[in-house]
Coordinates of C-alpha atoms in Angstrom, one line a residue:
M1 CA -24.6 71.2 -19.2
R2 CA -23.1 74.2 -19.5
S3 CA -19.4 71.9 -20.2
A4 CA -21.4 70.1 -22.8
V5 CA -22.1 72.8 -24.9
I6 CA -18.6 74.2 -24.6
L7 CA -17.2 71.6 -25.6
R8 CA -19.1 71.7 -28.8
S9 CA -18.5 75.3 -29.8
E10 CA -14.5 74.1 -29.1
I11 CA -15.0 71.0 -31.6
C12 CA -17.1 72.9 -34.3
H13 CA -14.3 75.8 -33.6
S14 CA -11.2 73.1 -34.5
L15 CA -13.4 71.4 -37.3
A16 CA -13.8 74.8 -38.9
V17 CA -10.2 75.0 -38.6
T18 CA -9.5 71.2 -39.7
R19 CA -11.8 71.3 -42.6
A20 CA -9.9 75.0 -43.8
H21 CA -6.8 72.7 -44.2
M22 CA -8.1 69.3 -45.7
T23 CA -4.6 68.8 -47.8
G24 CA -3.0 65.8 -47.3
V25 CA -6.3 64.6 -45.2
R26 CA -8.3 61.7 -46.9
M27 CA -12.2 62.8 -47.1
R28 CA -13.0 59.8 -45.6
E29 CA -11.3 61.2 -42.2
Y30 CA -12.9 64.8 -41.9
K31 CA -16.5 62.8 -42.5
A32 CA -15.2 60.5 -39.5
F33 CA -14.8 63.6 -37.9
I34 CA -18.1 65.9 -38.1
S35 CA -19.7 62.2 -38.1
Y36 CA -18.3 62.0 -34.0
R37 CA -19.6 66.3 -34.0
I38 CA -23.0 64.6 -34.6
R39 CA -22.6 62.3 -32.1
L40 CA -21.6 64.5 -29.2
D41 CA -25.2 66.3 -29.4
F42 CA -25.9 63.4 -27.0
L43 CA -24.1 65.5 -24.3
E44 CA -27.2 68.6 -23.9
H45 CA -29.5 66.1 -23.6
G46 CA -28.1 62.4 -22.7
A47 CA -27.3 59.7 -24.4
D48 CA -29.4 56.7 -25.2
F49 CA -28.4 52.8 -24.4
E50 CA -27.0 52.3 -28.0
A51 CA -24.8 55.9 -28.4
A52 CA -23.4 55.4 -24.9
I53 CA -22.4 51.6 -25.0
S54 CA -20.6 52.6 -28.6
A55 CA -18.8 55.6 -26.4
T56 CA -16.8 52.3 -24.8
G57 CA -15.7 51.4 -27.5
F58 CA -15.0 47.2 -27.9
G59 CA -12.2 45.0 -26.9
R60 CA -10.6 43.8 -23.3
F61 CA -14.3 43.7 -21.2
H62 CA -16.5 42.5 -24.4
F63 CA -13.5 39.3 -25.1
C64 CA -13.6 38.8 -20.8
L65 CA -17.4 38.5 -21.0
L66 CA -18.1 36.6 -23.5
A67 CA -15.2 34.5 -22.6
I68 CA -17.3 34.2 -19.0
T69 CA -21.1 33.3 -20.8
G70 CA -19.5 31.4 -23.4
L71 CA -18.1 28.8 -20.4
I72 CA -21.0 29.3 -19.1
Y73 CA -23.3 27.6 -21.2
A74 CA -20.9 24.8 -22.2
N75 CA -20.9 24.5 -18.8
T76 CA -24.3 23.8 -19.0
A77 CA -24.2 21.2 -22.1
I78 CA -22.2 19.7 -19.6
G79 CA -24.5 19.9 -16.7
I80 CA -27.4 18.3 -19.3
T81 CA -25.4 15.3 -20.7
I82 CA -23.9 14.3 -17.6
V83 CA -26.6 11.9 -17.3
S84 CA -25.5 10.2 -20.7
F85 CA -22.5 8.9 -19.1
V86 CA -23.7 8.0 -15.8
L87 CA -26.1 5.7 -17.3
P88 CA -23.9 2.8 -18.5
A89 CA -21.3 3.8 -15.7
A90 CA -23.8 3.7 -12.7
T91 CA -26.4 0.9 -14.2
C92 CA -25.2 -1.4 -11.6
D93 CA -24.8 0.5 -8.5
F94 CA -28.0 2.0 -8.9
R95 CA -29.9 -1.1 -10.7
M96 CA -31.3 0.7 -13.4
T97 CA -33.1 -0.3 -15.8
S98 CA -34.4 1.1 -19.0
S99 CA -37.0 2.6 -17.6
D100 CA -35.2 3.4 -14.6
K101 CA -32.8 5.3 -17.2
G102 CA -35.6 7.2 -18.8
W103 CA -37.0 8.6 -15.3
L104 CA -33.2 9.6 -14.5
T105 CA -32.6 11.1 -17.9
A106 CA -36.4 13.1 -17.6
A107 CA -35.0 14.5 -13.6
P108 CA -32.6 16.7 -15.0
M109 CA -35.4 17.7 -17.4
L110 CA -38.1 18.3 -15.2
G111 CA -35.8 20.9 -13.2
M112 CA -35.5 23.0 -16.1
V113 CA -39.3 23.4 -17.0
L114 CA -40.0 24.6 -13.5
G115 CA -36.2 25.9 -13.5
S116 CA -36.6 28.0 -16.2
Y117 CA -40.0 30.9 -15.6
F118 CA -38.7 30.8 -11.9
W119 CA -35.0 31.9 -12.9
G120 CA -36.0 34.4 -15.9
C121 CA -38.7 35.9 -13.3
L122 CA -35.9 36.7 -11.4
A123 CA -33.6 38.1 -13.4
D124 CA -36.3 40.1 -15.1
T125 CA -36.7 41.8 -11.6
K126 CA -33.7 41.4 -10.2
G127 CA -30.7 41.2 -12.2
R128 CA -29.0 38.9 -14.0
K129 CA -26.3 39.1 -12.6
I130 CA -27.4 38.3 -9.1
V131 CA -29.3 35.7 -10.8
L132 CA -26.9 33.8 -12.8
V133 CA -24.5 33.7 -9.6
S134 CA -26.8 31.8 -8.0
A135 CA -27.5 29.4 -10.5
L136 CA -24.1 28.6 -11.0
L137 CA -23.2 28.3 -7.3
V138 CA -26.5 26.0 -6.4
D139 CA -26.3 23.9 -9.4
G140 CA -22.3 23.4 -8.8
L141 CA -23.1 22.7 -5.3
I142 CA -25.9 20.0 -5.5
G143 CA -23.6 18.3 -8.4
I144 CA -20.9 17.9 -5.8
V145 CA -22.9 16.6 -3.1
S146 CA -25.1 14.6 -6.2
S147 CA -21.5 12.3 -6.0
F148 CA -22.2 10.8 -2.8
V149 CA -25.7 9.6 -2.8
Q150 CA -26.0 5.8 -2.9
I151 CA -29.7 5.6 -3.4
L152 CA -31.4 5.8 -6.7
S153 CA -34.6 8.4 -6.2
V154 CA -31.9 10.9 -4.1
F155 CA -29.9 10.5 -7.3
M156 CA -32.7 11.9 -9.4
A157 CA -33.7 14.5 -6.7
C158 CA -30.1 15.4 -6.6
R159 CA -30.3 15.7 -10.4
F160 CA -33.3 17.4 -10.8
I161 CA -32.1 20.5 -8.8
N162 CA -29.0 20.6 -11.3
G163 CA -31.4 20.8 -14.1
F164 CA -33.9 23.8 -12.5
C165 CA -30.5 25.8 -11.7
V166 CA -28.8 25.3 -15.9
A167 CA -32.1 26.2 -16.5
G168 CA -31.4 29.5 -15.2
A169 CA -28.0 29.6 -16.7
M170 CA -28.6 29.3 -20.4
G171 CA -31.7 31.5 -20.5
I172 CA -29.7 34.2 -18.8
C173 CA -26.0 33.9 -20.2
F174 CA -26.9 35.0 -24.0
P175 CA -29.0 38.3 -23.1
Y176 CA -26.4 39.0 -20.0
L177 CA -24.0 39.1 -22.9
G178 CA -26.4 40.3 -25.6
E179 CA -27.2 43.8 -23.2
F180 CA -23.3 44.9 -23.6
Q181 CA -23.3 44.6 -26.9
Q182 CA -23.4 47.6 -30.2
T183 CA -25.8 46.6 -32.8
K184 CA -23.0 45.9 -35.4
Y185 CA -21.3 43.2 -32.9
R186 CA -24.3 42.1 -31.4
E187 CA -25.4 39.1 -33.7
K188 CA -21.8 38.2 -34.2
I189 CA -20.8 38.0 -31.1
L190 CA -24.0 35.6 -30.1
C191 CA -23.0 33.7 -32.8
W192 CA -19.9 32.3 -31.5
M193 CA -21.3 31.1 -28.1
E194 CA -22.1 28.7 -30.5
M195 CA -18.8 27.9 -30.3
F196 CA -18.8 27.4 -26.6
W197 CA -21.6 24.7 -26.5
T198 CA -19.0 22.4 -29.1
L199 CA -16.3 23.1 -26.4
G200 CA -18.5 22.0 -23.5
V201 CA -20.1 18.0 -26.0
I202 CA -16.0 17.5 -26.4
L203 CA -14.8 18.3 -23.2
L204 CA -18.1 16.1 -21.2
P205 CA -16.5 12.6 -23.1
L206 CA -12.7 13.7 -22.6
I207 CA -13.4 14.2 -18.5
A208 CA -15.5 10.8 -18.8
W209 CA -12.9 8.9 -20.6
A210 CA -10.5 10.7 -18.1
I211 CA -11.9 9.7 -15.5
I212 CA -14.7 6.8 -15.3
P213 CA -12.3 3.4 -16.6
I214 CA -9.7 4.5 -14.4
Q215 CA -9.7 1.7 -12.2
G216 CA -8.8 1.2 -8.1
I217 CA -10.2 3.9 -7.3
R218 CA -13.3 2.9 -5.5
L219 CA -13.9 3.7 -1.6
E220 CA -16.2 1.1 0.2
R221 CA -17.1 1.2 3.2
G222 CA -20.4 -0.9 4.8
T223 CA -23.0 -0.3 2.5
F224 CA -21.2 3.1 1.4
S225 CA -19.2 3.3 -2.3
Y226 CA -17.6 5.9 -4.4
D227 CA -16.7 4.8 -7.6
S228 CA -15.2 6.7 -10.5
W229 CA -18.6 7.6 -11.9
N230 CA -19.1 9.5 -9.1
W231 CA -15.5 11.0 -8.9
F232 CA -16.8 11.6 -12.4
V233 CA -20.2 13.3 -11.2
A234 CA -17.5 15.8 -8.8
A235 CA -15.6 16.7 -11.2
C236 CA -18.6 17.6 -13.2
G237 CA -19.9 20.3 -10.7
V238 CA -16.9 22.1 -9.4
P239 CA -16.5 24.6 -13.0
S240 CA -20.0 25.2 -12.0
L241 CA -18.6 26.8 -9.1
M242 CA -15.6 28.4 -10.8
L243 CA -17.7 30.3 -13.3
G244 CA -19.9 31.5 -10.3
F245 CA -17.3 33.8 -8.3
W246 CA -15.0 34.3 -11.7
L247 CA -18.8 36.0 -12.6
L248 CA -18.9 38.2 -9.3
T249 CA -16.3 40.5 -10.6
F250 CA -18.6 41.3 -13.2
P251 CA -20.8 44.5 -13.2
E252 CA -24.7 44.2 -14.2
S253 CA -26.3 45.2 -17.3
P254 CA -25.9 48.8 -17.5
K255 CA -29.6 47.9 -20.2
F256 CA -31.6 46.4 -17.6
M257 CA -30.0 49.1 -14.7
M258 CA -31.2 52.1 -16.8
E259 CA -34.6 50.3 -17.1
C260 CA -34.7 50.1 -13.4
G261 CA -34.3 53.4 -13.9
D262 CA -31.0 53.4 -11.7
Y263 CA -29.2 55.4 -14.0
D264 CA -26.2 56.4 -11.8
D265 CA -25.2 53.0 -12.0
A266 CA -25.9 52.7 -15.2
L267 CA -23.1 55.2 -15.8
A268 CA -20.6 54.2 -13.3
C269 CA -20.8 50.4 -15.0
L270 CA -20.1 51.7 -18.4
K271 CA -16.9 54.5 -17.6
S272 CA -15.8 51.2 -16.0
V273 CA -15.9 49.0 -19.0
Y274 CA -14.6 52.6 -21.2
K275 CA -11.7 52.3 -18.9
Q276 CA -11.3 48.5 -19.3
N277 CA -11.8 48.6 -23.5
T278 CA -9.5 51.6 -23.3
G279 CA -6.9 51.8 -20.9
D280 CA -8.3 55.6 -20.7
D281 CA -9.4 57.5 -17.4
P282 CA -12.7 56.2 -16.7
E283 CA -13.4 60.4 -15.9
N284 CA -12.9 60.9 -19.6
Y285 CA -15.5 58.9 -20.9
P286 CA -17.7 61.0 -23.3
V287 CA -21.1 60.8 -21.7
K288 CA -21.9 62.3 -19.3
S289 CA -25.8 61.6 -18.8
L290 CA -28.2 58.6 -20.2
K291 CA -31.4 59.8 -21.5
E292 CA -34.0 58.9 -19.6
K293 CA -37.0 56.4 -20.6
V294 CA -40.2 55.7 -19.8
R295 CA -39.5 52.8 -17.3
T296 CA -41.7 49.7 -18.5
V297 CA -39.4 47.6 -16.6
S298 CA -41.0 48.1 -12.6
V299 CA -44.7 48.5 -11.3
A300 CA -43.1 49.1 -8.1
S301 CA -40.6 51.6 -9.2
Q302 CA -43.3 53.3 -11.5
S303 CA -45.4 53.5 -7.9
S304 CA -42.8 54.8 -5.5
Q305 CA -38.9 55.8 -6.0
K306 CA -37.5 52.6 -4.5
S307 CA -35.8 50.7 -7.6
V308 CA -36.5 47.0 -8.2
R309 CA -33.9 45.5 -7.7
S310 CA -33.8 46.5 -4.3
L311 CA -36.6 45.0 -3.1
S312 CA -36.3 42.2 -0.5
M313 CA -37.6 39.1 -1.1
R314 CA -37.1 38.6 2.7
K315 CA -40.0 41.9 3.3
P316 CA -43.4 40.8 2.9
K317 CA -44.1 43.7 1.2
D318 CA -41.5 43.9 -0.8
L319 CA -42.1 40.2 -2.3
K320 CA -45.2 41.5 -2.7
R321 CA -44.7 43.9 -5.7
L322 CA -41.7 42.0 -6.6
F323 CA -44.8 39.2 -8.1
S324 CA -46.7 42.3 -9.1
E325 CA -43.8 42.8 -11.3
I326 CA -43.3 39.7 -12.4
W327 CA -47.2 38.6 -13.1
V328 CA -47.8 41.9 -15.4
Q329 CA -44.5 41.3 -17.3
T330 CA -45.8 37.6 -17.6
K331 CA -49.3 39.3 -19.0
A332 CA -47.3 41.5 -21.1
L333 CA -45.6 38.2 -23.0
C334 CA -49.3 37.4 -23.9
R335 CA -50.1 40.3 -25.3
A336 CA -50.3 42.0 -29.0
P337 CA -47.7 42.4 -30.0
Y338 CA -45.3 40.1 -28.2
L339 CA -47.9 37.4 -28.3
K340 CA -47.3 35.9 -31.5
Y341 CA -43.2 36.0 -31.6
T342 CA -44.0 34.0 -27.7
I343 CA -45.6 31.6 -28.6
L344 CA -43.7 30.6 -32.1
T345 CA -40.6 30.6 -30.2
C346 CA -42.2 27.8 -27.9
F347 CA -43.4 25.8 -30.5
I348 CA -40.1 25.7 -31.9
Q349 CA -38.6 24.7 -28.8
F350 CA -40.3 22.3 -28.3
G351 CA -39.6 20.4 -31.7
L352 CA -35.9 20.5 -31.3
T353 CA -35.5 20.7 -27.6
T354 CA -37.9 17.7 -27.4
S355 CA -35.4 15.6 -30.1
Y356 CA -32.6 17.1 -29.2
Y357 CA -32.0 16.5 -25.8
T358 CA -33.6 13.2 -26.2
L359 CA -31.6 11.6 -28.9
M360 CA -28.0 13.7 -27.4
I361 CA -28.8 11.9 -24.1
W362 CA -29.1 8.3 -25.2
F363 CA -26.4 8.5 -27.3
P364 CA -23.7 7.1 -25.3
E365 CA -26.6 4.4 -24.3
L366 CA -26.8 3.2 -28.1
F367 CA -23.1 3.7 -28.4
N368 CA -22.3 0.9 -25.6
R369 CA -25.1 -1.5 -27.4
Y370 CA -23.9 -1.7 -30.5
E371 CA -20.9 -1.8 -30.0
E372 CA -21.5 -4.7 -27.1
F373 CA -23.7 -6.2 -30.5
E374 CA -21.0 -6.1 -32.6
H375 CA -18.5 -7.7 -29.6
R376 CA -21.3 -10.8 -29.2
F377 CA -21.8 -11.1 -33.3
P378 CA -19.1 -9.7 -35.5
N379 CA -19.4 -8.4 -39.0
T380 CA -23.1 -8.2 -38.5
S381 CA -25.3 -6.0 -39.8
A382 CA -28.8 -4.9 -37.4
S383 CA -30.6 -1.8 -37.5
V384 CA -30.9 -0.2 -34.1
C385 CA -33.7 -1.1 -32.7
D386 CA -33.1 -5.0 -34.2
V387 CA -29.5 -3.8 -31.1
S388 CA -31.3 -2.3 -28.5
S389 CA -34.1 -5.4 -28.7
I390 CA -31.7 -8.3 -29.2
V391 CA -29.3 -6.6 -26.8
V392 CA -31.9 -6.6 -23.7
S393 CA -33.5 -9.5 -24.3
D394 CA -29.8 -11.5 -23.9
E395 CA -29.6 -8.9 -20.4
N396 CA -32.8 -10.4 -19.6
E397 CA -31.5 -13.8 -19.7
G398 CA -28.0 -13.2 -17.9
D399 CA -26.6 -10.0 -15.8
P400 CA -29.8 -7.4 -16.4
F401 CA -27.9 -5.1 -14.4
D402 CA -24.1 -5.0 -16.4
C403 CA -22.9 -5.4 -12.6
G404 CA -19.3 -7.0 -14.5
K405 CA -18.9 -4.7 -17.2
V406 CA -16.8 -2.2 -18.6
I407 CA -17.6 0.6 -20.7
D408 CA -15.8 -0.1 -24.1
Q409 CA -13.9 2.4 -25.7
N410 CA -15.1 3.3 -28.4
V411 CA -18.0 4.6 -26.8
Y412 CA -16.2 7.4 -25.3
M413 CA -14.3 7.6 -28.9
H414 CA -17.7 8.0 -31.1
T415 CA -19.5 10.6 -28.6
L416 CA -16.1 12.6 -28.6
I417 CA -16.5 12.5 -32.2
V418 CA -19.6 13.9 -32.6
G419 CA -18.3 17.3 -30.8
L420 CA -15.8 17.6 -32.7
A421 CA -18.2 17.4 -35.3
C422 CA -19.9 20.7 -34.2
I423 CA -16.4 22.5 -34.8
P424 CA -17.1 23.4 -38.8
T425 CA -20.8 24.2 -38.3
S426 CA -20.0 26.5 -35.1
L427 CA -17.2 27.8 -37.5
W428 CA -19.0 28.2 -40.2
L429 CA -22.0 30.7 -38.2
P430 CA -20.3 33.6 -37.5
L431 CA -17.7 33.9 -40.0
C432 CA -19.5 32.7 -43.1
V433 CA -23.3 33.4 -42.7
H434 CA -23.5 36.1 -44.9
R435 CA -21.9 35.9 -47.5
L436 CA -23.1 31.3 -47.7
G437 CA -26.8 32.9 -46.3
A438 CA -27.5 35.2 -48.9
K439 CA -27.6 32.0 -51.7
F440 CA -29.4 29.6 -49.2
F441 CA -31.9 32.7 -49.2
L442 CA -32.5 32.9 -52.7
K443 CA -33.7 30.1 -52.5
K444 CA -36.1 29.7 -49.6
K445 CA -37.4 33.2 -50.7
C446 CA -37.9 35.0 -47.0
N447 CA -39.3 37.8 -48.0
I448 CA -36.2 40.0 -48.8
D449 CA -35.4 43.0 -50.3
A450 CA -32.9 42.6 -52.7
R451 CA -32.6 45.5 -53.6
N452 CA -30.1 46.3 -50.0
S453 CA -27.3 44.0 -50.0
D454 CA -27.5 44.6 -46.1
F455 CA -30.6 44.8 -45.8
N456 CA -31.1 41.4 -43.7
E457 CA -28.1 39.8 -43.5
W458 CA -30.0 38.4 -39.1
M459 CA -32.6 37.6 -41.4
T460 CA -30.9 35.3 -43.1
K461 CA -29.5 33.4 -40.1
N462 CA -32.7 33.5 -38.7
C463 CA -34.3 32.1 -41.3
T464 CA -32.9 29.9 -44.0
F465 CA -29.8 28.7 -41.7
T466 CA -32.7 27.5 -39.0
V467 CA -34.7 26.2 -42.1
F468 CA -31.8 24.1 -42.8
S469 CA -30.7 23.3 -39.7
L470 CA -34.1 21.9 -38.1
G471 CA -35.0 20.5 -41.8
F472 CA -32.0 18.0 -42.8
A473 CA -31.8 17.5 -38.8
G474 CA -35.6 16.0 -39.5
V475 CA -34.5 14.2 -42.4
V476 CA -30.9 12.6 -40.2
T477 CA -33.5 11.6 -37.4
V478 CA -35.4 9.5 -40.3
G479 CA -32.3 8.0 -41.5
L480 CA -30.9 6.4 -37.8
Y481 CA -34.2 4.2 -38.8
Y482 CA -31.8 2.2 -41.4
V483 CA -28.6 2.0 -40.6
Q484 CA -27.0 -1.5 -40.1
N485 CA -23.8 -0.8 -38.2
S486 CA -22.1 1.6 -35.6
I487 CA -19.8 3.8 -38.4
Q488 CA -23.4 4.2 -40.2
N489 CA -25.0 4.9 -36.7
L490 CA -22.1 7.4 -35.6
V491 CA -21.4 9.4 -39.1
L492 CA -25.7 9.8 -38.2
S493 CA -25.1 11.0 -35.3
C494 CA -22.5 13.5 -35.7
I495 CA -24.2 15.2 -38.2
F496 CA -27.8 15.5 -36.0
E497 CA -25.9 17.0 -33.9
A498 CA -24.0 19.4 -35.5
L499 CA -27.3 20.9 -37.1
T500 CA -29.5 20.4 -33.7
S501 CA -26.4 22.4 -31.1
L502 CA -26.7 25.4 -34.5
A503 CA -30.6 25.6 -34.2
I504 CA -30.6 26.4 -30.8
S505 CA -27.5 28.6 -30.3
L506 CA -29.4 30.4 -33.4
V507 CA -33.0 30.1 -31.8
F508 CA -31.1 32.1 -28.7
C509 CA -29.9 35.1 -31.0
V510 CA -33.1 35.6 -31.8
L511 CA -34.6 35.8 -28.7
V512 CA -32.4 38.6 -27.7
D513 CA -34.0 40.9 -30.3
L514 CA -37.7 39.7 -30.5
F515 CA -38.4 41.3 -26.8
P516 CA -37.6 44.1 -25.2
T517 CA -35.2 44.6 -22.0
N518 CA -37.8 44.0 -19.9
L519 CA -39.4 40.6 -20.8
R520 CA -36.3 39.5 -23.1
V521 CA -34.8 36.8 -20.2
M522 CA -38.5 36.1 -19.7
A523 CA -39.3 35.4 -22.9
A524 CA -36.3 33.7 -23.2
A525 CA -37.6 31.6 -19.9
L526 CA -40.8 30.6 -21.6
S527 CA -39.9 29.3 -24.5
L528 CA -37.8 26.6 -22.5
T529 CA -39.7 25.8 -20.4
A530 CA -41.4 24.9 -24.0
G531 CA -38.6 22.8 -25.1
R532 CA -37.3 21.0 -21.5
G533 CA -41.1 20.5 -21.3
G534 CA -40.7 18.2 -24.7
G535 CA -37.2 17.0 -23.2
L536 CA -39.5 16.0 -20.6
I537 CA -41.9 13.6 -22.4
G538 CA -39.2 12.7 -24.9
N539 CA -37.0 11.5 -22.4
L540 CA -39.9 9.7 -20.8
S541 CA -40.8 8.1 -23.3
F542 CA -37.8 6.8 -24.8
G543 CA -37.2 5.1 -22.1
Y544 CA -40.3 3.0 -22.5
L545 CA -40.5 2.5 -26.1
I546 CA -36.1 1.7 -27.2
D547 CA -37.0 -1.3 -25.8
I548 CA -40.5 -2.1 -27.3
N549 CA -40.5 -0.6 -30.2
C550 CA -38.1 2.4 -30.9
V551 CA -39.9 2.7 -34.5
V552 CA -41.7 5.2 -32.6
P553 CA -39.9 7.7 -31.1
I554 CA -37.4 8.2 -33.8
V555 CA -40.7 9.0 -36.2
I556 CA -42.0 11.3 -33.7
F557 CA -38.9 13.4 -32.7
S558 CA -38.3 13.3 -36.6
A559 CA -41.9 15.2 -37.3
F560 CA -41.3 17.7 -34.6
L561 CA -38.0 18.3 -36.3
F562 CA -39.8 18.9 -39.6
I563 CA -42.5 20.9 -38.3
A564 CA -39.8 23.1 -35.8
A565 CA -38.0 23.9 -39.3
I566 CA -41.5 25.1 -41.1
L567 CA -42.6 27.4 -38.2
C568 CA -38.8 29.1 -38.2
F569 CA -40.7 30.3 -41.4
F570 CA -42.0 32.9 -39.5
L571 CA -39.0 34.2 -37.6
P572 CA -39.6 38.4 -38.5
K573 CA -36.3 40.4 -39.0
T574 CA -33.8 40.8 -35.9
G575 CA -30.5 42.4 -35.7
Q576 CA -30.8 45.1 -37.4
E577 CA -31.6 47.8 -34.9
A578 CA -30.7 48.8 -31.3
L579 CA -31.9 46.5 -28.5
D580 CA -34.8 47.9 -27.4

């Protein structure tokens, strides 16, 4: 403490000398120096998190962190939609009907429903990093194992576990990334995650196109067979393992460690970040102590000196404390002031992801049916519903399991185009949202104070863009009923994917600011549970209704998107203050 006071007095003396010789020095540089002096006040009483993370700078560490969390997010996009290419490729091997395909697409969604809250509870009690690593490693291992499975029900069980783990990775990567950011950079950095989701959507059809069409790599021995689609499933499991091991080299969230009362570990982490960003000796990090606050994250920690992070899940006493902490935090989400945010985000996620994940997983199957229809009836127009009914009717008369059919190359191309269509919106969001959002914002009348030009950049994002993307996506979903050929179907699919994926990332970004550190991942997990529950219902219903009456799911999904868009009007202002 004494050294801090001495340092301050020396800086004050230097400032006095500097001010006496101001000639030739720009005034704004002097004001910046004054600002730096004021910020050194934290040396006497300890720095809060915002001052401490700002002192680390912004550089190499943050770019590496964005890279790994972005790739994890891209990997979740692959993990969620991998089944979309398994459906047409594995139909013969598994003897799948449309109903079976519906159950297969629903299996990972059911895993996400159950896994979201499980991983969220662990991440808010045991830590972000360790839980994220565990989810990635289990996901990769089970993904590779599932490629060897020969029984449809067992394969569904494996995809269920994959969905269970993917939910953890998706729900944690946003808070983990956000908790390393200064307030002024946080929203832009989080918005760049949308670009990585687009990367995953683009990579999936490329991987499928490179592997599934290969002939001559089928392995058979007795009742065991390992075809190109099995190689594809195994290949998609490898990135999870690689990312899990890479993440081991990164630190735990310093914000989370401070909430747990582990101030020494948090300070060591911040020093490491400072070193990577500046190349300077970590001992030169200007923050020497962190300001302690009321510890809200841990009931166990409040009643003892033991951090909740150190609780062992193998000891009954520690496990009881852990469950007690989870229960307390769950109740906090269901009480004011967070109850309204919890309900709002859950309903938005339900309406959005029910439509998004159902249609995105079924798009390759619909592309495949269109290609087959146009091959049989060239130069003939037909709607999505007509195509599905005609193709299925013909399949029932001939080969119901498509054992002699090869996936048309256009199916891969069309799915790839859908992914590429997301690039403009992925770039548009972080680069142009403030300039374009202001114009849209004036039209939406979302309660902004026009006297302050910087008043609500992030409100513009979470309100205007989410409302716009969801509302227009609902119109596009209605338009799917009126398409008459595969090109029209492709164009609407591209627009739908671009807008809904944009909205999903925006909702995740908003969640980081809406809830405090001790509830952040759990709140994200709860909203994910609601969303994946909708995805589960959507995939099951779509599998049944697509061959019976496809008008019903189109009407339902578009209605969900419109309702979600209306609810987004009630999202509060975020992104203007430091993380709680």
